[in-house]
PDB file of C-alpha atoms and ligand atoms in Angstrom:
ATOM      1  CA  MET O   6       0.000   0.005  -0.005  1.00 93.00           C
ATOM      2  CA  LYS O   7       1.428   3.353  -1.041  1.00 97.00           C
ATOM      3  CA  THR O   8      -1.315   5.886  -1.591  1.00 98.00           C
ATOM      4  CA  ILE O   9      -4.162   6.774   0.769  1.00 98.00           C
ATOM      5  CA  MET O  10      -6.976   9.046  -0.212  1.00 98.00           C
ATOM      6  CA  VAL O  11      -8.820  10.827   2.595  1.00 98.00           C
ATOM      7  CA  ILE O  12     -12.301  12.115   1.675  1.00 98.00           C
ATOM      8  CA  GLY O  13     -13.450  15.094   3.738  1.00 98.00           C
ATOM      9  CA  SER O  14     -10.896  17.639   5.028  1.00 98.00           C
ATOM     10  CA  GLY O  15     -12.722  18.558   8.265  1.00 97.00           C
ATOM     11  CA  GLN O  16     -11.464  17.939  11.740  1.00 95.00           C
ATOM     12  CA  MET O  17     -11.323  14.184  11.306  1.00 97.00           C
ATOM     13  CA  GLY O  18     -10.127  13.996   7.650  1.00 98.00           C
ATOM     14  CA  GLY O  19      -7.336  16.475   8.329  1.00 98.00           C
ATOM     15  CA  GLY O  20      -6.110  14.502  11.370  1.00 98.00           C
ATOM     16  CA  ILE O  21      -6.232  11.210   9.467  1.00 98.00           C
ATOM     17  CA  ALA O  22      -4.276  12.737   6.542  1.00 98.00           C
ATOM     18  CA  GLN O  23      -1.683  13.978   9.037  1.00 98.00           C
ATOM     19  CA  VAL O  24      -1.091  10.607  10.730  1.00 98.00           C
ATOM     20  CA  ALA O  25      -1.070   8.782   7.353  1.00 98.00           C
ATOM     21  CA  ALA O  26       1.541  11.211   6.017  1.00 98.00           C
ATOM     22  CA  GLN O  27       3.570  10.886   9.207  1.00 98.00           C
ATOM     23  CA  ALA O  28       3.514   7.120   8.747  1.00 98.00           C
ATOM     24  CA  GLY O  29       5.178   7.610   5.309  1.00 98.00           C
ATOM     25  CA  TYR O  30       2.194   7.275   2.947  1.00 98.00           C
ATOM     26  CA  SER O  31       1.385   9.468  -0.026  1.00 98.00           C
ATOM     27  CA  VAL O  32      -1.878  11.132   0.865  1.00 98.00           C
ATOM     28  CA  ILE O  33      -4.532  12.646  -1.370  1.00 98.00           C
ATOM     29  CA  LEU O  34      -6.708  14.989   0.718  1.00 98.00           C
ATOM     30  CA  ASN O  35     -10.108  15.598  -0.850  1.00 98.00           C
ATOM     31  CA  ASP O  36     -13.126  17.819  -0.171  1.00 98.00           C
ATOM     32  CA  ILE O  37     -15.905  19.367  -2.237  1.00 98.00           C
ATOM     33  CA  LYS O  38     -14.241  22.820  -2.333  1.00 98.00           C
ATOM     34  CA  GLU O  39     -10.604  23.834  -2.486  1.00 98.00           C
ATOM     35  CA  GLU O  40     -11.028  26.286   0.404  1.00 98.00           C
ATOM     36  CA  PHE O  41     -12.071  23.346   2.609  1.00 98.00           C
ATOM     37  CA  VAL O  42      -8.986  21.331   1.592  1.00 98.00           C
ATOM     38  CA  ASN O  43      -6.798  24.393   2.243  1.00 98.00           C
ATOM     39  CA  ARG O  44      -8.369  24.856   5.699  1.00 97.00           C
ATOM     40  CA  GLY O  45      -7.608  21.185   6.478  1.00 98.00           C
ATOM     41  CA  LEU O  46      -4.040  21.557   5.277  1.00 98.00           C
ATOM     42  CA  SER O  47      -3.399  24.708   7.293  1.00 97.00           C
ATOM     43  CA  ILE O  48      -4.528  22.900  10.472  1.00 97.00           C
ATOM     44  CA  ILE O  49      -2.130  20.053   9.676  1.00 98.00           C
ATOM     45  CA  GLU O  50       0.646  22.535   9.153  1.00 98.00           C
ATOM     46  CA  LYS O  51      -0.147  24.260  12.476  1.00 97.00           C
ATOM     47  CA  ASN O  52      -0.137  20.928  14.321  1.00 97.00           C
ATOM     48  CA  LEU O  53       3.216  19.881  12.811  1.00 98.00           C
ATOM     49  CA  ARG O  54       4.727  23.303  13.497  1.00 97.00           C
ATOM     50  CA  ARG O  55       3.705  22.973  17.141  1.00 96.00           C
ATOM     51  CA  ASN O  56       5.519  19.604  17.228  1.00 96.00           C
ATOM     52  CA  VAL O  57       8.648  21.304  15.812  1.00 97.00           C
ATOM     53  CA  GLU O  58       8.461  24.033  18.499  1.00 97.00           C
ATOM     54  CA  LYS O  59       8.177  21.341  21.170  1.00 96.00           C
ATOM     55  CA  GLY O  60      11.257  19.556  19.729  1.00 96.00           C
ATOM     56  CA  LYS O  61       9.201  16.435  18.823  1.00 95.00           C
ATOM     57  CA  LEU O  62       9.865  16.902  15.069  1.00 95.00           C
ATOM     58  CA  ASN O  63      12.540  18.675  13.071  1.00 95.00           C
ATOM     59  CA  GLY O  64      11.848  21.291  10.395  1.00 95.00           C
ATOM     60  CA  PRO O  65      13.064  19.309   7.366  1.00 96.00           C
ATOM     61  CA  ASP O  66      10.959  16.286   8.441  1.00 96.00           C
ATOM     62  CA  MET O  67       7.913  18.561   8.699  1.00 97.00           C
ATOM     63  CA  GLU O  68       8.470  19.653   5.092  1.00 97.00           C
ATOM     64  CA  ILE O  69       8.811  16.006   3.994  1.00 98.00           C
ATOM     65  CA  ILE O  70       5.523  15.093   5.725  1.00 98.00           C
ATOM     66  CA  LEU O  71       3.723  18.080   4.175  1.00 98.00           C
ATOM     67  CA  GLY O  72       5.224  17.202   0.770  1.00 98.00           C
ATOM     68  CA  ARG O  73       3.456  13.804   0.927  1.00 98.00           C
ATOM     69  CA  ILE O  74       0.009  15.424   0.923  1.00 98.00           C
ATOM     70  CA  THR O  75      -1.627  16.501  -2.359  1.00 98.00           C
ATOM     71  CA  LYS O  76      -4.894  18.399  -2.690  1.00 98.00           C
ATOM     72  CA  SER O  77      -7.971  17.088  -4.490  1.00 98.00           C
ATOM     73  CA  VAL O  78     -11.460  18.336  -5.262  1.00 98.00           C
ATOM     74  CA  SER O  79     -12.321  15.449  -7.604  1.00 98.00           C
ATOM     75  CA  LEU O  80     -13.374  11.967  -6.548  1.00 98.00           C
ATOM     76  CA  GLN O  81     -11.713  10.767  -9.830  1.00 98.00           C
ATOM     77  CA  ASP O  82      -8.349  11.088  -8.006  1.00 98.00           C
ATOM     78  CA  ALA O  83      -9.365   7.924  -6.119  1.00 98.00           C
ATOM     79  CA  ALA O  84      -8.155   6.039  -9.242  1.00 98.00           C
ATOM     80  CA  LEU O  85      -4.652   6.476  -7.744  1.00 98.00           C
ATOM     81  CA  ALA O  86      -5.515   5.168  -4.252  1.00 98.00           C
ATOM     82  CA  ASP O  87      -4.708   1.797  -2.689  1.00 98.00           C
ATOM     83  CA  LEU O  88      -6.913   2.712   0.260  1.00 98.00           C
ATOM     84  CA  VAL O  89      -9.646   5.288   0.705  1.00 98.00           C
ATOM     85  CA  ILE O  90     -10.591   6.560   4.153  1.00 98.00           C
ATOM     86  CA  GLU O  91     -13.889   8.433   3.916  1.00 98.00           C
ATOM     87  CA  ALA O  92     -14.452  11.114   6.584  1.00 98.00           C
ATOM     88  CA  ALA O  93     -17.216  13.230   5.052  1.00 98.00           C
ATOM     89  CA  VAL O  94     -20.356  14.197   6.949  1.00 96.00           C
ATOM     90  CA  GLU O  95     -22.264  11.658   9.066  1.00 94.00           C
ATOM     91  CA  ASN O  96     -25.084  11.056   6.626  1.00 96.00           C
ATOM     92  CA  MET O  97     -25.990   7.714   5.052  1.00 96.00           C
ATOM     93  CA  LYS O  98     -27.063   9.229   1.729  1.00 97.00           C
ATOM     94  CA  VAL O  99     -23.819  11.147   1.284  1.00 98.00           C
ATOM     95  CA  LYS O 100     -21.674   8.184   2.271  1.00 98.00           C
ATOM     96  CA  ALA O 101     -23.622   5.706   0.049  1.00 98.00           C
ATOM     97  CA  GLN O 102     -23.260   8.081  -2.937  1.00 98.00           C
ATOM     98  CA  ILE O 103     -19.494   8.490  -2.322  1.00 98.00           C
ATOM     99  CA  PHE O 104     -18.956   4.725  -2.002  1.00 98.00           C
ATOM    100  CA  SER O 105     -20.948   3.826  -5.127  1.00 98.00           C
ATOM    101  CA  GLN O 106     -18.831   6.351  -7.118  1.00 98.00           C
ATOM    102  CA  LEU O 107     -15.597   5.080  -5.536  1.00 98.00           C
ATOM    103  CA  ASP O 108     -16.471   1.546  -6.494  1.00 98.00           C
ATOM    104  CA  VAL O 109     -16.493   2.572 -10.161  1.00 98.00           C
ATOM    105  CA  ILE O 110     -13.424   4.860 -10.007  1.00 98.00           C
ATOM    106  CA  CYS O 111     -11.040   2.750  -7.843  1.00 98.00           C
ATOM    107  CA  PRO O 112      -8.889  -0.128  -9.039  1.00 98.00           C
ATOM    108  CA  GLU O 113     -10.023  -3.588  -8.068  1.00 98.00           C
ATOM    109  CA  HIS O 114      -7.490  -3.943  -5.208  1.00 98.00           C
ATOM    110  CA  THR O 115      -8.463  -0.678  -3.486  1.00 98.00           C
ATOM    111  CA  ILE O 116      -9.895  -1.017   0.043  1.00 98.00           C
ATOM    112  CA  LEU O 117     -12.723   1.361   0.847  1.00 98.00           C
ATOM    113  CA  SER O 118     -12.922   2.330   4.496  1.00 98.00           C
ATOM    114  CA  THR O 119     -15.150   4.775   6.391  1.00 98.00           C
ATOM    115  CA  ASN O 120     -14.548   6.777   9.537  1.00 98.00           C
ATOM    116  CA  THR O 121     -18.248   6.821  10.299  1.00 97.00           C
ATOM    117  CA  SER O 122     -19.101   7.243  13.997  1.00 95.00           C
ATOM    118  CA  SER O 123     -22.244   5.143  13.902  1.00 94.00           C
ATOM    119  CA  LEU O 124     -23.623   4.212  10.481  1.00 95.00           C
ATOM    120  CA  PRO O 125     -23.815   0.514   9.516  1.00 96.00           C
ATOM    121  CA  ILE O 126     -20.739  -0.639   7.613  1.00 98.00           C
ATOM    122  CA  THR O 127     -22.789  -3.400   5.991  1.00 97.00           C
ATOM    123  CA  GLU O 128     -25.213  -0.863   4.502  1.00 97.00           C
ATOM    124  CA  ILE O 129     -22.406   1.408   3.228  1.00 98.00           C
ATOM    125  CA  ALA O 130     -20.742  -1.724   1.724  1.00 98.00           C
ATOM    126  CA  ALA O 131     -23.988  -2.584  -0.056  1.00 98.00           C
ATOM    127  CA  SER O 132     -23.684   0.501  -2.204  1.00 98.00           C
ATOM    128  CA  THR O 133     -20.592  -1.123  -3.795  1.00 98.00           C
ATOM    129  CA  LYS O 134     -19.897  -4.344  -5.688  1.00 98.00           C
ATOM    130  CA  ARG O 135     -16.919  -5.090  -3.414  1.00 98.00           C
ATOM    131  CA  PRO O 136     -18.442  -5.449   0.094  1.00 98.00           C
ATOM    132  CA  GLU O 137     -15.549  -7.736   1.077  1.00 98.00           C
ATOM    133  CA  LYS O 138     -13.234  -4.753   0.654  1.00 98.00           C
ATOM    134  CA  VAL O 139     -15.314  -2.322   2.726  1.00 98.00           C
ATOM    135  CA  ILE O 140     -14.483  -1.771   6.420  1.00 98.00           C
ATOM    136  CA  GLY O 141     -14.952   0.768   9.239  1.00 98.00           C
ATOM    137  CA  MET O 142     -11.874   2.552  10.450  1.00 98.00           C
ATOM    138  CA  HIS O 143     -13.084   4.757  13.306  1.00 98.00           C
ATOM    139  CA  PHE O 144     -10.457   7.191  14.563  1.00 98.00           C
ATOM    140  CA  MET O 145     -10.985   9.358  17.666  1.00 97.00           C
ATOM    141  CA  ASN O 146     -10.833  13.136  17.917  1.00 95.00           C
ATOM    142  CA  PRO O 147      -8.225  14.670  17.885  1.00 96.00           C
ATOM    143  CA  VAL O 148      -6.724  12.009  15.593  1.00 98.00           C
ATOM    144  CA  PRO O 149      -3.003  12.820  16.092  1.00 97.00           C
ATOM    145  CA  VAL O 150      -3.442  12.541  19.885  1.00 96.00           C
ATOM    146  CA  MET O 151      -5.906   9.703  20.467  1.00 97.00           C
ATOM    147  CA  LYS O 152      -4.599   6.155  20.457  1.00 98.00           C
ATOM    148  CA  LEU O 153      -7.733   4.162  19.593  1.00 98.00           C
ATOM    149  CA  VAL O 154      -8.990   3.005  16.226  1.00 98.00           C
ATOM    150  CA  GLU O 155     -12.172   0.910  16.261  1.00 98.00           C
ATOM    151  CA  ILE O 156     -12.021  -1.457  13.293  1.00 98.00           C
ATOM    152  CA  ILE O 157     -15.510  -2.518  12.270  1.00 98.00           C
ATOM    153  CA  ARG O 158     -16.169  -5.525  10.101  1.00 96.00           C
ATOM    154  CA  GLY O 159     -19.191  -5.396   7.828  1.00 97.00           C
ATOM    155  CA  LEU O 160     -21.094  -8.609   7.172  1.00 97.00           C
ATOM    156  CA  ALA O 161     -18.927  -9.419   4.158  1.00 98.00           C
ATOM    157  CA  THR O 162     -15.534  -7.848   5.119  1.00 98.00           C
ATOM    158  CA  SER O 163     -12.753 -10.310   4.371  1.00 98.00           C
ATOM    159  CA  ASP O 164     -10.162 -11.420   6.948  1.00 98.00           C
ATOM    160  CA  GLU O 165      -7.423 -10.246   4.600  1.00 98.00           C
ATOM    161  CA  VAL O 166      -8.848  -6.717   4.492  1.00 98.00           C
ATOM    162  CA  TYR O 167      -9.261  -6.725   8.299  1.00 98.00           C
ATOM    163  CA  LYS O 168      -5.615  -7.783   8.746  1.00 98.00           C
ATOM    164  CA  THR O 169      -4.380  -5.079   6.338  1.00 98.00           C
ATOM    165  CA  ILE O 170      -6.268  -2.333   8.202  1.00 98.00           C
ATOM    166  CA  GLU O 171      -5.147  -3.675  11.595  1.00 98.00           C
ATOM    167  CA  GLU O 172      -1.480  -3.522  10.456  1.00 98.00           C
ATOM    168  CA  LEU O 173      -1.952  -0.051   8.993  1.00 98.00           C
ATOM    169  CA  SER O 174      -3.498   1.222  12.240  1.00 98.00           C
ATOM    170  CA  LEU O 175      -0.469  -0.068  14.188  1.00 98.00           C
ATOM    171  CA  GLU O 176       1.882   1.588  11.670  1.00 97.00           C
ATOM    172  CA  MET O 177       0.062   4.847  12.283  1.00 97.00           C
ATOM    173  CA  GLY O 178       0.851   4.496  15.963  1.00 97.00           C
ATOM    174  CA  LYS O 179      -2.691   3.537  16.927  1.00 98.00           C
ATOM    175  CA  ILE O 180      -4.139   0.738  18.992  1.00 98.00           C
ATOM    176  CA  PRO O 181      -6.830  -1.141  17.052  1.00 98.00           C
ATOM    177  CA  VAL O 182      -9.891  -2.712  18.673  1.00 98.00           C
ATOM    178  CA  GLU O 183     -12.053  -5.105  16.673  1.00 97.00           C
ATOM    179  CA  VAL O 184     -15.814  -4.517  16.762  1.00 96.00           C
ATOM    180  CA  ASN O 185     -18.742  -6.121  14.976  1.00 95.00           C
ATOM    181  CA  ASP O 186     -21.146  -3.957  13.018  1.00 96.00           C
ATOM    182  CA  ALA O 187     -23.835  -2.490  15.290  1.00 95.00           C
ATOM    183  CA  PRO O 188     -25.251   1.104  15.775  1.00 95.00           C
ATOM    184  CA  GLY O 189     -22.558   3.318  17.368  1.00 96.00           C
ATOM    185  CA  PHE O 190     -20.120   0.337  17.620  1.00 97.00           C
ATOM    186  CA  ILE O 191     -18.651   0.360  21.183  1.00 97.00           C
ATOM    187  CA  SER O 192     -17.395   3.962  21.548  1.00 97.00           C
ATOM    188  CA  ASN O 193     -20.524   5.908  20.645  1.00 97.00           C
ATOM    189  CA  ARG O 194     -23.022   3.368  21.980  1.00 97.00           C
ATOM    190  CA  VAL O 195     -21.509   4.065  25.391  1.00 97.00           C
ATOM    191  CA  LEU O 196     -20.476   7.739  25.010  1.00 98.00           C
ATOM    192  CA  ILE O 197     -23.427   9.331  23.219  1.00 98.00           C
ATOM    193  CA  PRO O 198     -26.131   8.322  25.768  1.00 98.00           C
ATOM    194  CA  MET O 199     -23.990  10.031  28.454  1.00 98.00           C
ATOM    195  CA  ILE O 200     -23.700  13.224  26.337  1.00 98.00           C
ATOM    196  CA  ASN O 201     -27.423  13.139  25.531  1.00 98.00           C
ATOM    197  CA  GLU O 202     -28.275  12.730  29.236  1.00 98.00           C
ATOM    198  CA  ALA O 203     -26.041  15.671  30.081  1.00 98.00           C
ATOM    199  CA  ILE O 204     -28.008  17.751  27.485  1.00 98.00           C
ATOM    200  CA  TYR O 205     -31.338  16.560  29.077  1.00 98.00           C
ATOM    201  CA  THR O 206     -29.974  17.684  32.497  1.00 98.00           C
ATOM    202  CA  LEU O 207     -29.403  21.133  31.063  1.00 98.00           C
ATOM    203  CA  TYR O 208     -32.755  21.095  29.169  1.00 98.00           C
ATOM    204  CA  GLU O 209     -34.645  20.297  32.351  1.00 98.00           C
ATOM    205  CA  GLY O 210     -32.977  23.193  34.191  1.00 98.00           C
ATOM    206  CA  ILE O 211     -31.240  20.921  36.670  1.00 98.00           C
ATOM    207  CA  ALA O 212     -27.904  22.710  36.475  1.00 98.00           C
ATOM    208  CA  THR O 213     -25.795  25.072  34.376  1.00 98.00           C
ATOM    209  CA  VAL O 214     -23.442  23.996  31.527  1.00 98.00           C
ATOM    210  CA  GLU O 215     -20.417  24.629  33.773  1.00 98.00           C
ATOM    211  CA  ALA O 216     -21.912  22.738  36.730  1.00 98.00           C
ATOM    212  CA  ILE O 217     -22.709  19.664  34.586  1.00 98.00           C
ATOM    213  CA  ASP O 218     -19.217  19.580  33.118  1.00 98.00           C
ATOM    214  CA  ASN O 219     -17.591  20.192  36.545  1.00 98.00           C
ATOM    215  CA  VAL O 220     -19.422  17.265  38.104  1.00 98.00           C
ATOM    216  CA  MET O 221     -18.139  14.914  35.416  1.00 98.00           C
ATOM    217  CA  LYS O 222     -14.600  16.330  35.453  1.00 98.00           C
ATOM    218  CA  LEU O 223     -14.100  16.678  39.231  1.00 98.00           C
ATOM    219  CA  GLY O 224     -16.347  13.856  40.328  1.00 98.00           C
ATOM    220  CA  MET O 225     -15.679  11.204  37.667  1.00 98.00           C
ATOM    221  CA  ASN O 226     -12.183  12.220  36.663  1.00 98.00           C
ATOM    222  CA  HIS O 227     -13.170  12.735  32.995  1.00 98.00           C
ATOM    223  CA  PRO O 228     -10.565  14.954  31.195  1.00 97.00           C
ATOM    224  CA  MET O 229     -13.387  17.165  29.847  1.00 97.00           C
ATOM    225  CA  GLY O 230     -17.075  17.524  30.616  1.00 98.00           C
ATOM    226  CA  PRO O 231     -19.701  15.923  28.328  1.00 98.00           C
ATOM    227  CA  LEU O 232     -21.006  19.272  27.048  1.00 98.00           C
ATOM    228  CA  ALA O 233     -17.517  20.505  26.140  1.00 98.00           C
ATOM    229  CA  LEU O 234     -16.905  17.142  24.517  1.00 98.00           C
ATOM    230  CA  ALA O 235     -20.130  17.450  22.527  1.00 98.00           C
ATOM    231  CA  ASP O 236     -18.956  20.872  21.303  1.00 98.00           C
ATOM    232  CA  LEU O 237     -15.633  19.297  20.263  1.00 98.00           C
ATOM    233  CA  ILE O 238     -17.235  16.416  18.373  1.00 97.00           C
ATOM    234  CA  GLY O 239     -19.693  18.814  16.663  1.00 98.00           C
ATOM    235  CA  LEU O 240     -23.357  18.960  17.670  1.00 98.00           C
ATOM    236  CA  ASP O 241     -24.491  18.063  14.117  1.00 98.00           C
ATOM    237  CA  THR O 242     -22.390  14.899  14.371  1.00 97.00           C
ATOM    238  CA  VAL O 243     -23.675  14.159  17.915  1.00 98.00           C
ATOM    239  CA  LEU O 244     -27.274  14.501  16.679  1.00 98.00           C
ATOM    240  CA  SER O 245     -26.643  12.240  13.631  1.00 97.00           C
ATOM    241  CA  ILE O 246     -25.100   9.533  15.870  1.00 97.00           C
ATOM    242  CA  CYS O 247     -27.955   9.849  18.400  1.00 98.00           C
ATOM    243  CA  GLU O 248     -30.500   9.397  15.600  1.00 97.00           C
ATOM    244  CA  VAL O 249     -28.746   6.242  14.394  1.00 96.00           C
ATOM    245  CA  LEU O 250     -28.804   4.848  17.948  1.00 97.00           C
ATOM    246  CA  HIS O 251     -32.477   5.855  18.398  1.00 98.00           C
ATOM    247  CA  GLU O 252     -33.485   4.186  15.169  1.00 96.00           C
ATOM    248  CA  GLY O 253     -31.425   1.059  15.687  1.00 95.00           C
ATOM    249  CA  LEU O 254     -31.700   0.489  19.464  1.00 96.00           C
ATOM    250  CA  GLY O 255     -34.914   2.111  20.661  1.00 96.00           C
ATOM    251  CA  ASP O 256     -36.423   4.980  22.658  1.00 96.00           C
ATOM    252  CA  LYS O 257     -33.894   5.284  25.424  1.00 93.00           C
ATOM    253  CA  TYR O 258     -31.545   6.862  22.853  1.00 96.00           C
ATOM    254  CA  ARG O 259     -34.023   9.610  21.838  1.00 98.00           C
ATOM    255  CA  PRO O 260     -32.058  12.828  21.072  1.00 98.00           C
ATOM    256  CA  CYS O 261     -32.801  15.675  23.480  1.00 98.00           C
ATOM    257  CA  PRO O 262     -34.959  18.414  21.890  1.00 98.00           C
ATOM    258  CA  LEU O 263     -32.382  20.985  22.988  1.00 98.00           C
ATOM    259  CA  LEU O 264     -29.742  19.236  20.881  1.00 98.00           C
ATOM    260  CA  ARG O 265     -32.069  19.448  17.858  1.00 98.00           C
ATOM    261  CA  LYS O 266     -32.694  23.139  18.539  1.00 98.00           C
ATOM    262  CA  TYR O 267     -28.985  23.984  18.690  1.00 98.00           C
ATOM    263  CA  VAL O 268     -28.310  22.143  15.438  1.00 98.00           C
ATOM    264  CA  LYS O 269     -31.232  23.931  13.732  1.00 98.00           C
ATOM    265  CA  ALA O 270     -29.748  27.245  14.958  1.00 98.00           C
ATOM    266  CA  GLY O 271     -26.432  26.340  13.319  1.00 98.00           C
ATOM    267  CA  TRP O 272     -24.791  26.047  16.749  1.00 98.00           C
ATOM    268  CA  TYR O 273     -22.529  23.123  15.895  1.00 98.00           C
ATOM    269  CA  GLY O 274     -20.048  23.663  18.758  1.00 98.00           C
ATOM    270  CA  LYS O 275     -16.400  24.580  18.472  1.00 97.00           C
ATOM    271  CA  LYS O 276     -16.249  24.376  14.699  1.00 95.00           C
ATOM    272  CA  SER O 277     -19.002  26.957  14.226  1.00 96.00           C
ATOM    273  CA  GLY O 278     -17.907  29.182  17.167  1.00 98.00           C
ATOM    274  CA  ARG O 279     -21.006  28.471  19.262  1.00 98.00           C
ATOM    275  CA  GLY O 280     -22.445  25.445  21.010  1.00 98.00           C
ATOM    276  CA  PHE O 281     -22.931  24.908  24.724  1.00 98.00           C
ATOM    277  CA  TYR O 282     -19.999  27.271  25.091  1.00 98.00           C
ATOM    278  CA  ASN O 283     -19.274  30.461  23.129  1.00 98.00           C
ATOM    279  CA  TYR O 284     -15.909  30.274  21.301  1.00 97.00           C
ATOM    280  CA  ASN O 285     -16.098  33.739  19.804  1.00 92.00           C
ATOM    281  CA  SER O 286     -15.699  35.618  23.054  1.00 78.00           C
TER     282      SER O 286
HETATM  283  P1  NAI T 313     -16.515  18.085   9.682  1.00 72.34           P
HETATM  284  O1  NAI T 313     -17.838  18.789   9.607  1.00 72.34           O
HETATM  285  O2  NAI T 313     -15.394  18.727  10.484  1.00 72.34           O
HETATM  286  O3  NAI T 313     -15.944  17.750   8.225  1.00 72.34           O
HETATM  287  C1  NAI T 313     -16.661  17.129   7.226  1.00 72.34           C
HETATM  288  C2  NAI T 313     -16.044  17.506   5.908  1.00 72.34           C
HETATM  289  O4  NAI T 313     -16.585  16.669   4.868  1.00 72.34           O
HETATM  290  C3  NAI T 313     -16.322  18.938   5.507  1.00 72.34           C
HETATM  291  O5  NAI T 313     -15.117  19.632   5.247  1.00 72.34           O
HETATM  292  C4  NAI T 313     -17.222  18.797   4.255  1.00 72.34           C
HETATM  293  O6  NAI T 313     -17.045  19.838   3.327  1.00 72.34           O
HETATM  294  C5  NAI T 313     -16.747  17.458   3.746  1.00 72.34           C
HETATM  295  N1  NAI T 313     -17.679  16.828   2.832  1.00 72.34           N
HETATM  296  C6  NAI T 313     -19.032  16.790   2.862  1.00 72.34           C
HETATM  297  N2  NAI T 313     -19.549  16.062   1.813  1.00 72.34           N
HETATM  298  C7  NAI T 313     -18.474  15.662   1.069  1.00 72.34           C
HETATM  299  C8  NAI T 313     -18.314  14.947  -0.128  1.00 72.34           C
HETATM  300  N3  NAI T 313     -19.358  14.467  -0.780  1.00 72.34           N
HETATM  301  N4  NAI T 313     -17.086  14.721  -0.600  1.00 72.34           N
HETATM  302  C9  NAI T 313     -16.016  15.156   0.046  1.00 72.34           C
HETATM  303  N5  NAI T 313     -16.085  15.885   1.220  1.00 72.34           N
HETATM  304  C10 NAI T 313     -17.305  16.154   1.711  1.00 72.34           C
HETATM  305  O7  NAI T 313     -16.840  16.620  10.307  1.00 72.34           O
HETATM  306  P2  NAI T 313     -15.898  15.619  11.118  1.00 72.34           P
HETATM  307  O8  NAI T 313     -16.061  15.880  12.544  1.00 72.34           O
HETATM  308  O9  NAI T 313     -14.533  15.666  10.509  1.00 72.34           O
HETATM  309  O10 NAI T 313     -16.601  14.247  10.816  1.00 72.34           O
HETATM  310  C11 NAI T 313     -16.361  13.517   9.641  1.00 72.34           C
HETATM  311  C12 NAI T 313     -16.757  12.071   9.803  1.00 72.34           C
HETATM  312  O11 NAI T 313     -15.974  11.496  10.874  1.00 72.34           O
HETATM  313  C13 NAI T 313     -18.230  11.833  10.166  1.00 72.34           C
HETATM  314  O12 NAI T 313     -18.652  10.627   9.598  1.00 72.34           O
HETATM  315  C14 NAI T 313     -18.150  11.719  11.686  1.00 72.34           C
HETATM  316  O13 NAI T 313     -19.237  10.956  12.195  1.00 72.34           O
HETATM  317  C15 NAI T 313     -16.842  10.972  11.866  1.00 72.34           C
HETATM  318  N6  NAI T 313     -16.230  11.143  13.186  1.00 72.34           N
HETATM  319  C16 NAI T 313     -16.265  12.313  13.831  1.00 72.34           C
HETATM  320  C17 NAI T 313     -15.648  12.461  15.084  1.00 72.34           C
HETATM  321  C18 NAI T 313     -15.712  13.755  15.776  1.00 72.34           C
HETATM  322  O14 NAI T 313     -15.332  13.823  16.987  1.00 72.34           O
HETATM  323  N7  NAI T 313     -16.091  14.845  15.161  1.00 72.34           N
HETATM  324  C19 NAI T 313     -14.947  11.329  15.743  1.00 72.34           C
HETATM  325  C20 NAI T 313     -14.907  10.141  14.884  1.00 72.34           C
HETATM  326  C21 NAI T 313     -15.553  10.032  13.684  1.00 72.34           C
END
């Protein structure tokens, strides 16, 4: 495997492109608009520069890593990829459309993976004619820092493809955990109900944003509170995951109306400047 294409240059796609380039791969970083790719690239550059300042990386190596990443606004560039890691928005229609196009564009050997947080790998795979080569590769946020990658097998994923992705995750400095295909996998099946409950606690007027986060930080030793974490993930993404859990697992996962309201208002959290906290002030 030489070339990895990352689709979506948002907070996850950018981070994945960075760790793939750091592991020595040629990376094609794709998004629908050049300005989005540029934004992703500038965040990668900022992260690497910080590592240089901290003495964890030297300047020439930073240039080599950046030189491995090329920009793309056309899915046709996937013709050059040995592996695609899709990190576009958390929406089944969008992902199914991307995968059905990739299936036509990519060479036969190309593995198609998705960084989805919750959507069924088996259903995404069904939009292609190569379901044995489709797999979930679920990185955590922020990608360069977090060690875990959940690897999710779809119904038809081959052992060979699983093994390749497991080895790649290790090469990227990550610790893979194998999970079967189910709504939210392990991470978000456990995490999102806690975040949703924190939002209900706020919605019902039980405590302030700061009080809820302080209880979980100081009382449970969580590094950040659930509402700050929701802002970091992106409230649009949290709502999409919660809807997948609700649909797949039942009423106890019903998204809080306050979460819906914030998303309708365009309050997506840190990435939009406003969520449970205000990042503009
Ligand atoms: P984001 O909103 O930061 O970035 C998404 C990017 O995808 C945007 O730049 C958008 O322009 C682009 N995009 C949308 N449609 C596209 C298309 N058809 N082709 C190419 N690019 C397209 O979202 P984020 O947070 O990076 O999430 C991306 C994926 O990663 C989602 O599936 C999400 O569930 C998953 N994920 C998110 C985590 C988080 O903490 N935010 C953690 C783990 C997985």
